[in-house]
Coordinates of C-alpha atoms in Angstrom, one line a residue:
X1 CA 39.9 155.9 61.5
X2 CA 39.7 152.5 60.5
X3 CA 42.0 150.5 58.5
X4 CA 39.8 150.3 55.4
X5 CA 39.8 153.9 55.5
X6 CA 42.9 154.9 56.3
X7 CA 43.9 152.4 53.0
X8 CA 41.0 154.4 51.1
X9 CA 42.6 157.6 52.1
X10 CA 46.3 156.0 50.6
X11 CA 44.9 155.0 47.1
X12 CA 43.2 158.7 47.0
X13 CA 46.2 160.1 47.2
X14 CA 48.3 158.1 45.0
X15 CA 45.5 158.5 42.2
X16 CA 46.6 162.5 42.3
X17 CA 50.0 161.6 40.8
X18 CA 50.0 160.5 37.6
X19 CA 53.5 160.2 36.7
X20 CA 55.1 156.9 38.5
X21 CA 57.9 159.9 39.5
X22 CA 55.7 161.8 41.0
X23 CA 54.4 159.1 43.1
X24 CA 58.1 157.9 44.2
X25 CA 58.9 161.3 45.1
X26 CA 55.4 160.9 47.5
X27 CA 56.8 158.3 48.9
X28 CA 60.3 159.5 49.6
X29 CA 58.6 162.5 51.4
X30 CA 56.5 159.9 53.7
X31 CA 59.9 158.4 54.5
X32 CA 60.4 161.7 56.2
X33 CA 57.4 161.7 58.4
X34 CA 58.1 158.1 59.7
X35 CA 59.0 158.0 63.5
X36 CA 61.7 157.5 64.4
X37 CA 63.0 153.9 65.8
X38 CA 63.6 153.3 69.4
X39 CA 67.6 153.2 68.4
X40 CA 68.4 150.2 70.8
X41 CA 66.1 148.7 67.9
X42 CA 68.4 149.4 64.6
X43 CA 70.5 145.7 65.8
X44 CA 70.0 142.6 64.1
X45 CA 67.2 141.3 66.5
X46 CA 64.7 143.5 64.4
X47 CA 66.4 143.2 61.0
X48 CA 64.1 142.1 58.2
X49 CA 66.3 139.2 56.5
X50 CA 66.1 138.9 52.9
X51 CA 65.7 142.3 52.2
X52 CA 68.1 144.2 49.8
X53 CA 67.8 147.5 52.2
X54 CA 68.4 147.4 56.0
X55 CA 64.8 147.3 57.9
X56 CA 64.4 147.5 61.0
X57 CA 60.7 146.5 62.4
X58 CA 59.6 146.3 66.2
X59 CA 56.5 146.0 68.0
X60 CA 55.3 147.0 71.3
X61 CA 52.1 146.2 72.7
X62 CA 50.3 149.1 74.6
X63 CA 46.4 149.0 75.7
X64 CA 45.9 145.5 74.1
X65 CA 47.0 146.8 70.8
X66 CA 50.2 146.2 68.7
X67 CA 51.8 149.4 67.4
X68 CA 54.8 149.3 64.8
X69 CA 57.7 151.0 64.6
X70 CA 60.1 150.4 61.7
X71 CA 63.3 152.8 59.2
X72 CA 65.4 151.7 57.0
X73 CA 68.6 152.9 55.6
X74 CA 66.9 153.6 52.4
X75 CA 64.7 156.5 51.6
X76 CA 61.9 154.5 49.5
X77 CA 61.9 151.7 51.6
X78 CA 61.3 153.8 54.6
X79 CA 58.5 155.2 52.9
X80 CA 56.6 152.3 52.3
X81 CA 57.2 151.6 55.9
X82 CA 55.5 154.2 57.2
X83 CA 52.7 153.4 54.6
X84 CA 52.5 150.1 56.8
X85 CA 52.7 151.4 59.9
X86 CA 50.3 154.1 59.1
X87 CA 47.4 150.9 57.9
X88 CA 48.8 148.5 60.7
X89 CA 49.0 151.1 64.1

């Protein structure tokens, strides 16, 4: 699937929730399915600065492509990034 798509697909099923609850509670339970970071990663080499939550992002290139791997210590922000990481990989 391409990226277009794959962001297609996310704002189809964000227009299903109506409520904004309903929708943070979506996103809490894609924190959930996000995989998990290479723990050797959670250090302050991959620590996005700025941030009012600790994130951790890495990236590892395999077959000429960059895949992403990223948590967070909390649960919204690690939802978004696996909304990221499922449009970037």
């Amino acid at each position: 699937m391409n990226r277009d798509a794959i962001q297609d697909a996310i704002i189809e099923e964000f227009s299903l929730y109506e409520d904004w609850l309903d929708k943070y509670d979506y996103i809490i339970s894609l924190s959930e399915s996000l995989p998990a970071i290479d723990p050797a990663k959670r250090t302050d080499k991959y620590l996005i600065e700025g941030c009012q939550s600790r994130v951790w992002v890495a990236a590892e290139m395999r077959d000429g492509k960059v895949f992403y791997t990223a948590d967070s210590d909390a649960i919204i922000t690690k939802g978004i990034n696996a909304l990221l990481i499922r449009v970037m990989n």
